[in-house]
CSV table of C-alpha atoms in Angstrom, one decimal:
chain,number,residue,atom,x,y,z
A,76,MET,CA,0.0,0.0,0.0
A,77,PRO,CA,1.4,3.4,-0.9
A,78,GLU,CA,2.3,5.6,2.2
A,79,THR,CA,0.0,8.2,3.2
A,80,ARG,CA,0.6,11.7,3.1
A,81,SER,CA,2.6,13.1,5.9
A,82,HIS,CA,2.1,16.5,7.2
A,83,PRO,CA,5.5,17.8,8.8
A,84,SER,CA,4.2,21.5,8.5
A,85,ARG,CA,2.8,21.1,12.0
A,86,ARG,CA,5.8,22.8,13.5
A,87,PHE,CA,5.0,25.9,11.2
A,88,ILE,CA,1.7,26.6,12.7
A,89,PHE,CA,3.2,29.6,14.6
A,90,ILE,CA,3.5,31.6,11.2
A,91,LEU,CA,-0.2,32.2,11.2
A,92,PRO,CA,0.4,35.9,12.3
A,93,LEU,CA,2.7,36.6,9.4
A,94,LEU,CA,0.4,35.0,6.8
A,95,LEU,CA,-2.4,37.1,7.7
A,96,LEU,CA,-0.5,40.0,6.7
A,97,PHE,CA,-0.2,38.9,3.2
A,98,PRO,CA,-2.2,40.5,0.7
A,99,SER,CA,-5.0,38.0,-0.4
A,100,CYS,CA,-4.4,38.8,-4.1
A,101,ALA,CA,-0.7,39.6,-4.4
A,102,SER,CA,0.8,38.5,-7.4
A,103,LEU,CA,4.5,37.1,-6.8
A,104,ARG,CA,5.6,37.2,-10.3
A,105,SER,CA,9.2,36.1,-10.5
A,106,ASN,CA,8.9,36.4,-14.3
A,107,ALA,CA,9.0,40.0,-13.9
A,108,PHE,CA,12.3,39.8,-12.6
A,109,ARG,CA,13.5,37.5,-15.2
A,110,SER,CA,12.7,39.8,-18.0
A,111,THR,CA,15.5,41.6,-19.8
A,112,ASP,CA,13.3,44.4,-21.0
A,113,ARG,CA,11.3,45.0,-17.9
A,114,LEU,CA,10.5,48.8,-18.1
A,115,PRO,CA,9.0,49.0,-21.3
A,116,GLN,CA,6.2,46.6,-20.4
A,117,ALA,CA,5.7,47.7,-16.7
A,118,SER,CA,5.7,50.6,-14.4
A,119,ASP,CA,8.7,51.8,-12.9
A,120,SER,CA,9.4,51.0,-9.3
A,121,VAL,CA,8.6,54.5,-7.9
A,122,THR,CA,5.4,54.8,-10.0
A,123,GLY,CA,4.3,51.3,-9.1
A,124,ALA,CA,4.9,51.9,-5.5
A,125,GLY,CA,2.8,55.0,-5.6
A,126,GLN,CA,0.0,53.3,-7.4
A,127,LEU,CA,0.2,50.5,-5.0
A,128,ALA,CA,-0.1,52.8,-1.9
A,129,VAL,CA,-3.2,54.4,-3.4
A,130,SER,CA,-4.8,51.0,-4.2
A,131,SER,CA,-4.2,49.9,-0.6
A,132,VAL,CA,-5.9,53.1,0.7
A,133,ARG,CA,-8.9,52.3,-1.5
A,134,ALA,CA,-8.9,48.7,-0.2
A,135,THR,CA,-9.1,49.6,3.4
A,136,GLY,CA,-10.6,53.2,3.7
A,137,LEU,CA,-12.8,53.5,0.6
A,138,ALA,CA,-14.1,50.0,1.1
A,139,ILE,CA,-15.3,50.2,4.5
A,140,VAL,CA,-17.2,53.5,3.7
A,141,ARG,CA,-18.8,52.0,0.6
A,142,GLN,CA,-19.2,48.3,1.5
A,143,PRO,CA,-19.5,48.2,5.2
A,144,ALA,CA,-21.6,44.8,5.2
A,145,THR,CA,-19.1,43.2,2.8
A,146,THR,CA,-16.2,44.4,4.9
A,147,ILE,CA,-17.4,43.1,7.9
A,148,ARG,CA,-18.6,39.7,6.3
A,149,THR,CA,-15.3,39.3,4.5
A,150,GLY,CA,-13.2,40.1,7.6
A,151,LEU,CA,-15.0,37.4,9.6
A,152,ALA,CA,-14.4,34.9,6.9
A,153,VAL,CA,-10.7,35.6,6.3
A,154,LEU,CA,-10.1,35.5,10.2
A,155,TRP,CA,-12.0,32.0,10.3
A,156,HIS,CA,-11.0,30.5,7.2
A,157,ARG,CA,-7.3,31.3,7.2
A,158,PRO,CA,-6.2,29.8,10.4
A,159,ARG,CA,-8.8,27.0,9.9
A,160,GLU,CA,-6.8,25.9,6.7
A,161,ILE,CA,-3.7,25.8,8.7
A,162,VAL,CA,-5.3,23.9,11.4
A,163,ALA,CA,-7.0,21.6,9.0
A,164,GLY,CA,-3.8,20.9,7.1
A,165,ASN,CA,-2.0,19.7,10.4
A,166,ILE,CA,-5.1,17.9,12.0
A,167,PRO,CA,-6.9,16.3,9.2
A,168,LEU,CA,-10.6,16.5,10.3
A,169,GLU,CA,-11.6,13.7,8.1
A,170,GLU,CA,-9.3,11.4,9.9
A,171,LEU,CA,-11.6,12.0,12.9
A,172,ALA,CA,-14.8,11.7,10.9
A,173,PRO,CA,-14.0,9.8,7.9
A,174,VAL,CA,-16.0,10.7,4.6
A,175,VAL,CA,-18.5,8.4,3.2
A,176,GLN,CA,-18.2,7.9,-0.6
A,177,PRO,CA,-21.6,9.0,-2.0
A,178,ALA,CA,-23.4,6.6,-4.0
A,179,GLU,CA,-24.2,8.9,-6.7
A,180,ILE,CA,-21.6,8.8,-9.5
A,181,PRO,CA,-20.3,12.2,-11.2
A,182,GLY,CA,-22.1,12.8,-14.6
A,183,THR,CA,-25.2,11.0,-13.8
A,184,PRO,CA,-28.5,12.6,-13.2
A,185,GLU,CA,-28.4,11.2,-9.6
A,186,PHE,CA,-25.3,13.2,-8.9
A,187,GLU,CA,-26.6,16.4,-10.4
A,188,ARG,CA,-29.7,15.8,-8.0
A,189,LEU,CA,-27.2,15.5,-5.0
A,190,LEU,CA,-25.9,19.0,-6.0
A,191,ASP,CA,-29.2,20.5,-6.0
A,192,GLU,CA,-30.0,18.8,-2.6
A,193,LYS,CA,-26.8,20.5,-1.3
A,194,GLY,CA,-28.2,23.8,-2.1
A,195,LEU,CA,-26.3,24.8,-5.3
A,196,ARG,CA,-27.5,26.8,-7.8
A,197,PRO,CA,-29.9,24.8,-10.3
A,198,PRO,CA,-28.3,24.2,-13.8
A,199,GLN,CA,-29.5,26.0,-16.8
A,200,PRO,CA,-29.5,25.4,-20.4
A,201,GLY,CA,-26.3,26.6,-22.3
A,202,SER,CA,-23.7,25.5,-24.8
A,203,LEU,CA,-19.8,25.7,-24.4
A,204,SER,CA,-17.0,26.1,-26.7
A,205,TRP,CA,-13.5,25.9,-25.9
A,206,LEU,CA,-10.9,28.7,-26.4
A,207,VAL,CA,-7.4,27.4,-25.6
A,208,ASP,CA,-4.5,29.8,-25.2
A,209,GLY,CA,-4.5,33.4,-26.4
A,210,LYS,CA,-4.5,32.5,-30.0
A,211,SER,CA,-8.1,31.2,-29.7
A,212,PHE,CA,-9.5,33.7,-27.1
A,213,PHE,CA,-8.1,37.0,-28.4
A,214,PRO,CA,-9.4,36.4,-32.0
A,215,GLU,CA,-12.8,35.4,-30.6
A,216,LEU,CA,-12.6,38.8,-28.4
A,217,ASP,CA,-11.9,40.8,-31.8
A,218,ARG,CA,-14.9,39.1,-33.3
A,219,GLN,CA,-17.2,39.8,-30.5
A,220,ILE,CA,-16.2,43.3,-30.1
A,221,GLU,CA,-16.8,43.8,-34.0
A,222,LYS,CA,-20.1,42.4,-34.0
A,223,ALA,CA,-21.6,43.7,-30.9
A,224,ARG,CA,-24.7,45.8,-31.4
A,225,ALA,CA,-26.1,46.6,-27.9
A,226,SER,CA,-23.5,46.1,-25.1
A,227,ILE,CA,-20.1,45.0,-24.1
A,228,ASP,CA,-19.4,44.1,-20.5
A,229,VAL,CA,-16.0,43.2,-19.3
A,230,GLN,CA,-14.8,41.9,-15.9
A,231,VAL,CA,-11.2,40.8,-15.3
A,232,PHE,CA,-9.0,40.4,-12.3
A,233,ILE,CA,-6.1,42.0,-14.2
A,234,TYR,CA,-6.4,44.7,-16.7
A,235,ASP,CA,-2.7,45.3,-17.2
A,236,ASN,CA,-0.8,48.3,-18.6
A,237,ASP,CA,1.4,46.6,-21.3
A,238,ASP,CA,1.1,46.7,-25.0
A,239,ILE,CA,-1.8,44.3,-25.3
A,240,ALA,CA,-3.8,46.0,-22.7
A,241,VAL,CA,-3.4,49.3,-24.4
A,242,ARG,CA,-4.3,47.7,-27.6
A,243,TYR,CA,-7.5,46.4,-26.2
A,244,SER,CA,-8.2,49.7,-24.6
A,245,ASP,CA,-8.0,51.4,-27.9
A,246,LYS,CA,-10.4,49.0,-29.5
A,247,PHE,CA,-12.8,49.5,-26.7
A,248,LYS,CA,-12.5,53.2,-26.8
A,249,ALA,CA,-13.3,53.3,-30.6
A,250,LYS,CA,-16.2,50.7,-30.1
A,251,ALA,CA,-17.6,52.8,-27.4
A,252,GLU,CA,-18.5,55.4,-29.9
A,253,GLN,CA,-21.2,52.9,-31.2
A,254,VAL,CA,-21.9,50.5,-28.3
A,255,PRO,CA,-22.1,51.1,-24.5
A,256,ILE,CA,-19.0,49.7,-22.9
A,257,ARG,CA,-18.4,48.9,-19.1
A,258,VAL,CA,-15.0,47.6,-18.0
A,259,LEU,CA,-14.6,46.3,-14.3
A,260,PHE,CA,-11.4,45.2,-12.9
A,261,ASP,CA,-9.8,44.1,-9.5
A,262,ASP,CA,-8.1,47.2,-8.0
A,263,LEU,CA,-5.3,45.4,-6.0
A,264,GLY,CA,-4.8,42.6,-8.7
A,265,SER,CA,-4.4,45.0,-11.6
A,266,THR,CA,-1.9,47.4,-9.6
A,267,PHE,CA,0.2,44.6,-8.7
A,268,ALA,CA,0.3,43.5,-12.4
A,269,HIS,CA,1.3,47.0,-13.6
A,270,GLY,CA,4.6,46.6,-11.7
A,271,ALA,CA,5.5,43.1,-13.2
A,272,ALA,CA,6.5,42.8,-16.6
A,273,PRO,CA,5.9,39.8,-19.1
A,274,GLU,CA,8.5,38.0,-20.4
A,275,THR,CA,8.0,39.3,-23.9
A,276,PRO,CA,9.9,42.4,-24.5
A,277,GLY,CA,7.7,45.5,-25.2
A,278,PRO,CA,7.6,47.3,-28.5
A,279,PRO,CA,10.3,49.9,-28.9
A,280,GLY,CA,9.4,53.2,-27.4
A,281,PHE,CA,6.5,51.8,-25.6
A,282,VAL,CA,5.6,53.5,-22.3
A,283,PRO,CA,2.9,51.9,-20.1
A,284,PRO,CA,0.1,54.1,-19.0
A,285,VAL,CA,0.4,55.0,-15.3
A,286,ASP,CA,-3.1,54.5,-14.7
A,287,ILE,CA,-5.0,52.2,-17.0
A,288,ALA,CA,-8.5,53.4,-15.8
A,289,PHE,CA,-7.7,57.0,-16.6
A,290,TYR,CA,-6.3,55.9,-19.9
A,291,LEU,CA,-9.6,53.7,-20.7
A,292,ARG,CA,-11.8,56.9,-19.8
A,293,GLU,CA,-9.6,59.5,-21.6
A,294,ASN,CA,-11.3,60.9,-24.5
A,295,SER,CA,-13.7,58.0,-24.6
A,296,HIS,CA,-17.2,56.8,-23.5
A,297,VAL,CA,-16.1,53.8,-21.8
A,298,ARG,CA,-17.1,53.4,-18.3
A,299,VAL,CA,-14.7,52.0,-15.8
A,300,ARG,CA,-14.9,50.8,-12.4
A,301,ARG,CA,-12.6,49.1,-10.0
A,302,SER,CA,-13.5,46.2,-7.6
A,303,LEU,CA,-12.5,47.2,-4.1
A,304,ASN,CA,-10.5,45.1,-1.8
A,305,PRO,CA,-11.8,44.9,1.9
A,306,TRP,CA,-9.3,43.1,4.0
A,307,LEU,CA,-7.2,42.9,0.8
A,308,VAL,CA,-9.6,40.2,-0.6
A,309,CYS,CA,-9.9,40.1,-4.5
A,310,ASP,CA,-12.5,39.3,-7.2
A,311,HIS,CA,-10.6,37.0,-9.2
A,312,THR,CA,-13.5,36.6,-11.8
A,313,LYS,CA,-13.0,36.8,-15.6
A,314,LEU,CA,-16.3,37.3,-17.3
A,315,LEU,CA,-17.0,39.1,-20.8
A,316,VAL,CA,-20.7,39.5,-22.0
A,317,PHE,CA,-21.8,40.7,-25.4
A,318,ASP,CA,-25.2,42.0,-26.4
A,319,LYS,CA,-26.4,39.9,-23.3
A,320,GLN,CA,-26.4,36.9,-25.6
A,321,THR,CA,-22.9,35.5,-25.6
A,322,ALA,CA,-20.6,35.3,-22.8
A,323,ILE,CA,-16.8,34.2,-22.3
A,324,MET,CA,-15.3,33.3,-19.0
A,325,GLY,CA,-12.4,31.3,-17.6
A,326,GLY,CA,-9.0,32.1,-16.5
A,327,MET,CA,-7.5,34.8,-18.9
A,328,ASN,CA,-7.2,38.3,-18.1
A,329,ILE,CA,-6.2,41.4,-20.5
A,330,GLY,CA,-2.4,41.4,-20.9
A,331,ARG,CA,0.8,40.0,-22.6
A,332,GLU,CA,0.9,36.8,-20.6
A,333,TYR,CA,-2.4,35.7,-21.6
A,334,PHE,CA,-2.1,36.8,-25.3
A,335,SER,CA,0.8,34.9,-26.0
A,336,GLU,CA,3.1,33.5,-23.1
A,337,TRP,CA,0.8,31.2,-21.0
A,338,HIS,CA,-1.2,28.2,-21.6
A,339,ASP,CA,-4.8,29.0,-20.5
A,340,LEU,CA,-8.5,28.4,-21.1
A,341,MET,CA,-11.7,30.5,-21.8
A,342,VAL,CA,-15.1,29.0,-22.4
A,343,LYS,CA,-17.5,30.7,-25.0
A,344,VAL,CA,-21.0,30.4,-23.3
A,345,GLU,CA,-24.4,30.6,-25.2
A,346,GLY,CA,-27.9,30.0,-24.4
A,347,PRO,CA,-30.2,31.0,-21.4
A,348,VAL,CA,-27.4,30.7,-18.8
A,349,VAL,CA,-25.8,33.8,-20.3
A,350,GLY,CA,-28.8,35.7,-18.6
A,351,SER,CA,-27.5,34.6,-15.2
A,352,LEU,CA,-23.9,35.5,-16.3
A,353,GLY,CA,-25.1,38.9,-17.1
A,354,ARG,CA,-26.9,39.3,-13.8
A,355,GLU,CA,-23.6,38.2,-12.1
A,356,PHE,CA,-21.9,41.0,-14.1
A,357,ASN,CA,-24.5,43.6,-13.3
A,358,ARG,CA,-24.3,42.8,-9.5
A,359,ALA,CA,-20.4,43.4,-9.3
A,360,TRP,CA,-20.8,46.5,-11.3
A,361,ARG,CA,-23.3,47.9,-9.0
A,362,LYS,CA,-21.4,47.1,-6.0
A,363,ALA,CA,-18.3,48.8,-7.4
A,364,SER,CA,-20.3,51.9,-7.7
A,365,ILE,CA,-20.0,54.8,-5.3
A,366,TRP,CA,-23.1,53.4,-3.6
A,367,GLY,CA,-21.3,50.0,-2.9
A,368,ASP,CA,-23.4,47.7,-0.5
A,369,PHE,CA,-26.1,50.2,-0.6
A,370,SER,CA,-26.8,49.4,-4.5
A,371,ILE,CA,-28.8,46.5,-3.1
A,372,PHE,CA,-31.8,48.9,-2.7
A,373,HIS,CA,-31.6,49.8,-6.4
A,374,TYR,CA,-33.7,47.5,-8.4
A,375,PRO,CA,-31.8,46.1,-11.3
A,376,LYS,CA,-33.3,46.1,-14.9
A,377,ALA,CA,-34.5,42.6,-16.1
A,378,ILE,CA,-31.9,41.0,-18.5
A,379,ALA,CA,-33.5,39.3,-21.7
A,380,VAL,CA,-32.8,35.7,-21.4
A,381,PRO,CA,-31.4,34.3,-24.7
A,382,LYS,CA,-33.3,31.5,-26.4
A,383,PRO,CA,-32.5,27.9,-25.9
A,384,GLY,CA,-30.5,26.3,-28.7
A,385,PRO,CA,-30.3,22.8,-30.2
A,386,ARG,CA,-26.8,22.1,-28.7
A,387,ASP,CA,-27.7,23.3,-25.2
A,388,PHE,CA,-27.4,21.1,-22.1
A,389,PRO,CA,-27.6,21.9,-18.3
A,390,VAL,CA,-24.8,24.2,-17.0
A,391,ARG,CA,-24.5,25.1,-13.4
A,392,LEU,CA,-22.8,28.4,-12.1
A,393,LEU,CA,-20.5,27.7,-9.2
A,394,ARG,CA,-19.3,30.7,-6.9
A,395,THR,CA,-16.8,31.4,-4.3
A,396,ASP,CA,-17.8,34.6,-2.3
A,397,ALA,CA,-16.8,35.1,1.3
A,398,ALA,CA,-19.2,38.1,1.9
A,399,ARG,CA,-22.1,35.7,0.8
A,400,GLY,CA,-20.9,32.6,2.4
A,401,GLU,CA,-20.5,30.7,-0.9
A,402,THR,CA,-18.0,28.1,-1.4
A,403,ASP,CA,-19.8,26.1,-4.3
A,404,VAL,CA,-16.5,25.6,-6.3
A,405,MET,CA,-15.0,23.8,-3.3
A,406,ASP,CA,-18.2,21.9,-2.2
A,407,ALA,CA,-19.0,20.7,-5.6
A,408,GLY,CA,-15.3,19.7,-6.4
A,409,LEU,CA,-14.9,17.8,-3.2
A,410,LEU,CA,-18.2,16.0,-3.5
A,411,ALA,CA,-17.2,15.0,-7.2
A,412,ILE,CA,-13.7,13.7,-5.9
A,413,HIS,CA,-15.3,11.8,-3.0
A,414,ALA,CA,-17.8,10.3,-5.3
A,415,ALA,CA,-15.5,9.4,-8.3
A,416,ARG,CA,-15.2,5.9,-9.3
A,417,LYS,CA,-13.0,5.9,-12.7
A,418,ARG,CA,-11.0,9.0,-13.0
A,419,ILE,CA,-10.1,12.5,-11.8
A,420,TRP,CA,-8.2,14.5,-14.2
A,421,ILE,CA,-7.1,18.0,-13.1
A,422,GLU,CA,-5.1,20.9,-14.5
A,423,ASN,CA,-4.3,24.0,-12.3
A,424,PRO,CA,-1.5,26.2,-11.8
A,425,TYR,CA,-1.6,26.5,-7.9
A,426,PHE,CA,-2.4,23.4,-5.8
A,427,ALA,CA,-1.9,23.8,-2.1
A,428,HIS,CA,-5.4,22.9,-0.7
A,429,ASP,CA,-5.0,20.3,1.9
A,430,GLU,CA,-8.6,19.0,1.9
A,431,THR,CA,-8.6,18.6,-1.8
A,432,ALA,CA,-5.1,16.9,-1.8
A,433,ARG,CA,-6.2,14.4,0.9
A,434,ALA,CA,-9.4,13.6,-1.0
A,435,LEU,CA,-7.3,12.9,-4.4
A,436,GLU,CA,-5.0,10.8,-2.1
A,437,ALA,CA,-7.9,8.7,-0.8
A,438,ALA,CA,-9.4,8.5,-4.4
A,439,ALA,CA,-5.9,7.3,-5.7
A,440,ARG,CA,-5.7,4.7,-3.0
A,441,ARG,CA,-9.1,3.1,-3.8
A,442,GLY,CA,-8.0,2.7,-7.5
A,443,VAL,CA,-9.2,5.7,-9.2
A,444,ASP,CA,-7.2,7.1,-12.2
A,445,VAL,CA,-5.9,10.3,-10.6
A,446,ARG,CA,-3.9,12.6,-12.8
A,447,VAL,CA,-2.7,16.2,-12.0
A,448,ILE,CA,-1.1,18.5,-14.4
A,449,LEU,CA,1.0,21.4,-12.9
A,450,PRO,CA,3.4,24.0,-14.6
A,451,GLU,CA,6.9,23.3,-15.2
A,452,ARG,CA,7.6,26.8,-14.1
A,453,GLY,CA,5.2,28.8,-12.7
A,454,ASP,CA,5.2,32.5,-11.8
A,455,SER,CA,6.0,32.3,-8.3
A,456,THR,CA,8.8,30.4,-6.7
A,457,ILE,CA,6.7,29.6,-3.5
A,458,MET,CA,3.8,28.4,-5.4
A,459,ASP,CA,6.2,25.9,-7.4
A,460,ALA,CA,7.5,24.6,-4.1
A,461,GLY,CA,4.0,24.4,-2.8
A,462,ASN,CA,3.0,22.5,-5.8
A,463,MET,CA,5.7,19.7,-5.5
A,464,ALA,CA,4.9,19.6,-1.8
A,465,THR,CA,1.4,18.6,-2.7
A,466,ALA,CA,2.6,16.4,-5.5
A,467,ARG,CA,4.6,14.3,-3.1
A,468,GLY,CA,1.6,13.2,-1.3
A,469,LEU,CA,-0.4,12.6,-4.4
A,470,ILE,CA,2.3,10.3,-5.9
A,471,GLN,CA,3.0,8.4,-2.7
A,472,ALA,CA,-0.7,7.8,-2.8
A,473,GLY,CA,-0.5,6.3,-6.4
A,474,ALA,CA,-1.7,9.2,-8.2
A,475,LYS,CA,0.2,10.4,-11.4
A,476,VAL,CA,1.5,14.1,-11.4
A,477,TYR,CA,2.7,15.8,-14.8
A,478,ARG,CA,4.6,19.1,-15.4
A,479,TYR,CA,3.5,21.0,-18.3
A,480,PRO,CA,6.5,22.6,-20.2
A,481,ARG,CA,5.5,26.1,-19.7
A,482,MET,CA,3.2,28.1,-17.4
A,483,THR,CA,-0.1,26.6,-17.4
A,484,HIS,CA,-2.9,28.9,-15.9
A,485,MET,CA,-5.9,26.4,-16.6
A,486,LYS,CA,-8.5,25.5,-13.9
A,487,VAL,CA,-9.9,22.5,-15.2
A,488,MET,CA,-11.2,19.1,-13.5
A,489,VAL,CA,-13.1,16.1,-14.7
A,490,CYS,CA,-14.3,13.6,-12.3
A,491,ASP,CA,-15.8,10.6,-14.2
A,492,GLY,CA,-18.5,12.3,-16.3
A,493,TRP,CA,-18.6,15.7,-14.5
A,494,ALA,CA,-16.5,18.7,-15.0
A,495,SER,CA,-15.7,22.2,-13.8
A,496,VAL,CA,-13.9,24.9,-15.3
A,497,GLY,CA,-13.5,28.6,-14.6
A,498,SER,CA,-11.3,31.0,-12.7
A,499,ALA,CA,-10.7,29.1,-9.3
A,500,ASN,CA,-7.4,27.8,-8.2
A,501,LEU,CA,-6.8,24.8,-5.7
A,502,ASP,CA,-5.9,26.9,-2.8
A,503,THR,CA,-7.7,28.6,0.3
A,504,LEU,CA,-8.0,31.9,-1.3
A,505,SER,CA,-10.1,30.4,-4.5
A,506,LEU,CA,-12.0,28.0,-2.7
A,507,ARG,CA,-12.9,30.1,0.5
A,508,ILE,CA,-12.2,33.7,0.3
A,509,ASN,CA,-11.8,35.3,-3.3
A,510,ARG,CA,-14.7,35.8,-5.5
A,511,GLU,CA,-14.5,33.1,-8.3
A,512,LEU,CA,-16.7,31.9,-10.9
A,513,ASN,CA,-16.7,28.4,-12.6
A,514,LEU,CA,-19.1,26.4,-14.8
A,515,ALA,CA,-20.0,22.7,-14.1
A,516,PHE,CA,-21.7,20.3,-16.5
A,517,SER,CA,-22.3,16.6,-17.2
A,518,ASP,CA,-23.1,16.4,-20.8
A,519,ALA,CA,-21.1,13.5,-22.3
A,520,THR,CA,-20.4,15.3,-25.7
A,521,ALA,CA,-19.1,18.4,-23.9
A,522,ILE,CA,-16.9,16.4,-21.6
A,523,ARG,CA,-15.4,14.4,-24.7
A,524,SER,CA,-14.6,17.8,-26.4
A,525,LEU,CA,-12.8,19.1,-23.3
A,526,GLU,CA,-10.7,15.9,-23.1
A,527,SER,CA,-9.9,16.4,-26.6
A,528,ALA,CA,-9.1,20.1,-26.4
A,529,VAL,CA,-7.3,20.0,-23.2
A,530,PHE,CA,-6.5,16.9,-21.5
A,531,GLN,CA,-5.2,14.6,-24.2
A,532,PRO,CA,-2.9,17.2,-25.8
A,533,ASP,CA,-1.6,18.3,-22.5
A,534,PHE,CA,-0.8,14.8,-21.3
A,535,ARG,CA,1.1,14.2,-24.3
A,536,ALA,CA,3.1,17.5,-24.0
A,537,SER,CA,3.9,17.0,-20.2
A,538,ARG,CA,6.4,14.9,-18.5
A,539,LEU,CA,5.4,12.5,-15.4
A,540,VAL,CA,7.0,13.7,-12.2
A,541,LYS,CA,9.2,11.3,-10.2
A,542,LEU,CA,8.8,11.0,-6.4
A,543,GLU,CA,12.5,12.1,-6.0
A,544,GLU,CA,11.9,15.5,-7.6
A,545,THR,CA,9.4,16.4,-5.0
A,546,GLN,CA,12.1,16.4,-2.2
A,547,ALA,CA,12.9,19.9,-1.1
A,548,PRO,CA,13.9,21.5,2.1
A,549,GLY,CA,11.1,23.7,3.3
A,550,GLY,CA,8.7,22.2,0.9
A,551,ALA,CA,5.8,21.7,3.7
A,552,LEU,CA,6.5,25.2,4.7
A,553,ALA,CA,6.2,26.5,1.2
A,554,GLU,CA,2.9,24.5,0.8
A,555,THR,CA,1.5,26.1,3.9
A,556,ILE,CA,2.4,29.6,2.8
A,557,ALA,CA,1.2,29.0,-1.0
A,558,ASP,CA,-2.2,28.0,0.5
A,559,GLN,CA,-2.7,31.4,1.9
A,560,LEU,CA,-1.4,33.5,-1.0
């Protein structure tokens, strides 16, 4: 029998006070410092520090004024979930109360009814198309911008200030002469990104805008808002809605990394479920206004629901939102892992969530085909070390762990005949604290197309990790820290 996962990080429980000081959405982009042409694609250190200081003030002072209820609820969630994760990682609660495998198999109607019984949002009809990498997403974005006739709504975690971000800012500004355009981005997430250059050198003479919001608004009709960050918690959602008829969501932001450097996935969504995605954007947009939490008293306009199409199938929205007590992504994912009989395939850039790791180890020990794809080199040394610490326990349990040859930013999971895709990483932030948006479905044709578009080529491109590669001094500490970042 394979060894069970050990947890030597018990000795590090006393680092909790330091972990609580880390920004919830800080980007630890080591690639910024590897770039040989950093300044042309990023704000200089003085400008970046100034912008970060302003953003931090907005995250604390302005957020508590505009969003008092959200600030209180989010603060309580952070103060509960951060230490809880450290304790749970060192004293596995399921060892005290073992998880009983559900009788319902993922991908079956019975499993979908089980998710309904757990209080998750009911599925709605929709169809999904996969946009793998920037070479698929950005041309589709161009097409949607060109064909839009009524509205364009854009929400991202990072709206960068590099050449790609400026290019799309110019496109939005030009299109806004004809169509109303709203752009919403996370304040801290974008500010951190502005000081970190992609690896690709910038165009000769390119100077990044100091304030991308000002650049978007300057001499244009584009409406721009920032998602505030109470307790330094972020909105990690990526969601674009065109004419309230078509949506694109997933893992990509607006910037050079996503355009041409990283391996990533967006999903084009059509059908009635787009109506719910439009409402998700509208809620985030209202909350980012000067009225903040008080915008709940403003009754929103009804959104026309797109008509069902012949290729539609049930699609379920999954949210993480600490202020609303929503942990749908984690709840559905853990239930599917516990219930899986044949296979669990995962591709994710940041894997440090102890409860998910232990559930996968248990699945591997009971004979499930567990495979996990991680990046060969991510955008953070700490995250890479945390990934390898998690990989060690998985391999010891009998799972297969792969390393993709470049940065993979995909967040995809298939358990038997059920899948989840979207913005959520496998860490405490994405599963319990930050705002995240995933889609889940059990349609057999869509599952097969996801396998063909993502997993089959990525398994072929990746190399299998050996157990001895996961041995590193301080790996347990890195995993504990990574789960909190």
